[in-house]
Amino acid sequence: FCWELAIQLRRDVKPVLDATGVDLVAVSIGTPERAKAFVEETGFPIERLYADPNNVCYDRLKLNRSLKNFSQKSTPEALAARWNKDGAKDLFDVLKRWKPWTPPKPEQGFQQGGTFVFAGDECVYRFYDPSNVVNAPFDDWLIAAGCEPLGENQPAPVPRELRDGGGEEAGR
């Protein structure tokens, strides 16, 4: 779970979800102790963050895990879009405090995340992060959750060919 993303979710997205009565839940690779340190740095609410040291959730959701995730052209494109939007302010603020960390299992270092919106037991929105720093556009999943979109305050658009298609089993 990315520091920069956690800050944006806490600051920009969670208030919209709270006003609509929608719960935000984040799952991150790591231990409960690491989750506490993460929360101290980002201000993300601890009661909304779950640690997944054994990759159970990531594996069940079939999230992308590959060394090739680091070499996708979408990574520098997303960084350039953030720079053009606001000078990558959140990213640079995070880098001032960032500390290296080794995940519980070495292969977890190649793990990408995703965004899922559930209505009861039904998944009404899914997005598999295709590469580093490329996340689901907030407005897409806010709308799927029945919330008002934010407009400009969201990650850069992701090319359609990369949506839901980053993993071995695209369109799951």
PDB file of N, CA and C in Angstrom, residues 77-89 92:
ATOM      1  N   GLU A  77       4.995   7.303 -17.193  1.00  0.00           N
ATOM      2  CA  GLU A  77       3.880   8.143 -17.663  1.00  0.00           C
ATOM      3  C   GLU A  77       3.063   8.659 -16.485  1.00  0.00           C
ATOM      4  N   ALA A  78       2.807   7.782 -15.498  1.00  0.00           N
ATOM      5  CA  ALA A  78       2.039   8.206 -14.319  1.00  0.00           C
ATOM      6  C   ALA A  78       2.829   9.229 -13.500  1.00  0.00           C
ATOM      7  N   LEU A  79       4.136   9.016 -13.371  1.00  0.00           N
ATOM      8  CA  LEU A  79       4.964   9.984 -12.650  1.00  0.00           C
ATOM      9  C   LEU A  79       4.978  11.335 -13.359  1.00  0.00           C
ATOM     10  N   ALA A  80       5.069  11.321 -14.694  1.00  0.00           N
ATOM     11  CA  ALA A  80       5.053  12.573 -15.462  1.00  0.00           C
ATOM     12  C   ALA A  80       3.712  13.290 -15.298  1.00  0.00           C
ATOM     13  N   ALA A  81       2.620  12.535 -15.296  1.00  0.00           N
ATOM     14  CA  ALA A  81       1.300  13.151 -15.123  1.00  0.00           C
ATOM     15  C   ALA A  81       1.184  13.806 -13.748  1.00  0.00           C
ATOM     16  N   ARG A  82       1.724  13.153 -12.713  1.00  0.00           N
ATOM     17  CA  ARG A  82       1.696  13.742 -11.371  1.00  0.00           C
ATOM     18  C   ARG A  82       2.539  15.011 -11.332  1.00  0.00           C
ATOM     19  N   TRP A  83       3.690  14.969 -11.978  1.00  0.00           N
ATOM     20  CA  TRP A  83       4.558  16.147 -12.015  1.00  0.00           C
ATOM     21  C   TRP A  83       3.848  17.311 -12.696  1.00  0.00           C
ATOM     22  N   ASN A  84       3.206  17.025 -13.832  1.00  0.00           N
ATOM     23  CA  ASN A  84       2.511  18.076 -14.581  1.00  0.00           C
ATOM     24  C   ASN A  84       1.308  18.620 -13.821  1.00  0.00           C
ATOM     25  N   LYS A  85       0.679  17.786 -13.009  1.00  0.00           N
ATOM     26  CA  LYS A  85      -0.515  18.204 -12.277  1.00  0.00           C
ATOM     27  C   LYS A  85      -0.173  19.149 -11.121  1.00  0.00           C
ATOM     28  N   ASP A  86       0.763  18.729 -10.256  1.00  0.00           N
ATOM     29  CA  ASP A  86       1.041  19.538  -9.063  1.00  0.00           C
ATOM     30  C   ASP A  86       2.494  19.457  -8.603  1.00  0.00           C
ATOM     31  N   GLY A  87       3.395  19.111  -9.536  1.00  0.00           N
ATOM     32  CA  GLY A  87       4.798  18.981  -9.162  1.00  0.00           C
ATOM     33  C   GLY A  87       5.066  17.758  -8.308  1.00  0.00           C
ATOM     34  N   ALA A  88       4.143  16.793  -8.340  1.00  0.00           N
ATOM     35  CA  ALA A  88       4.255  15.557  -7.546  1.00  0.00           C
ATOM     36  C   ALA A  88       4.423  15.875  -6.058  1.00  0.00           C
ATOM     37  N   LYS A  89       3.674  16.867  -5.591  1.00  0.00           N
ATOM     38  CA  LYS A  89       3.795  17.350  -4.216  1.00  0.00           C
ATOM     39  C   LYS A  89       3.650  16.242  -3.181  1.00  0.00           C
ATOM     40  N   PHE A  92       6.738  13.895  -3.251  1.00  0.00           N
ATOM     41  CA  PHE A  92       7.939  14.481  -2.651  1.00  0.00           C
ATOM     42  C   PHE A  92       7.794  14.634  -1.146  1.00  0.00           C
TER      43      PHE A  92
END
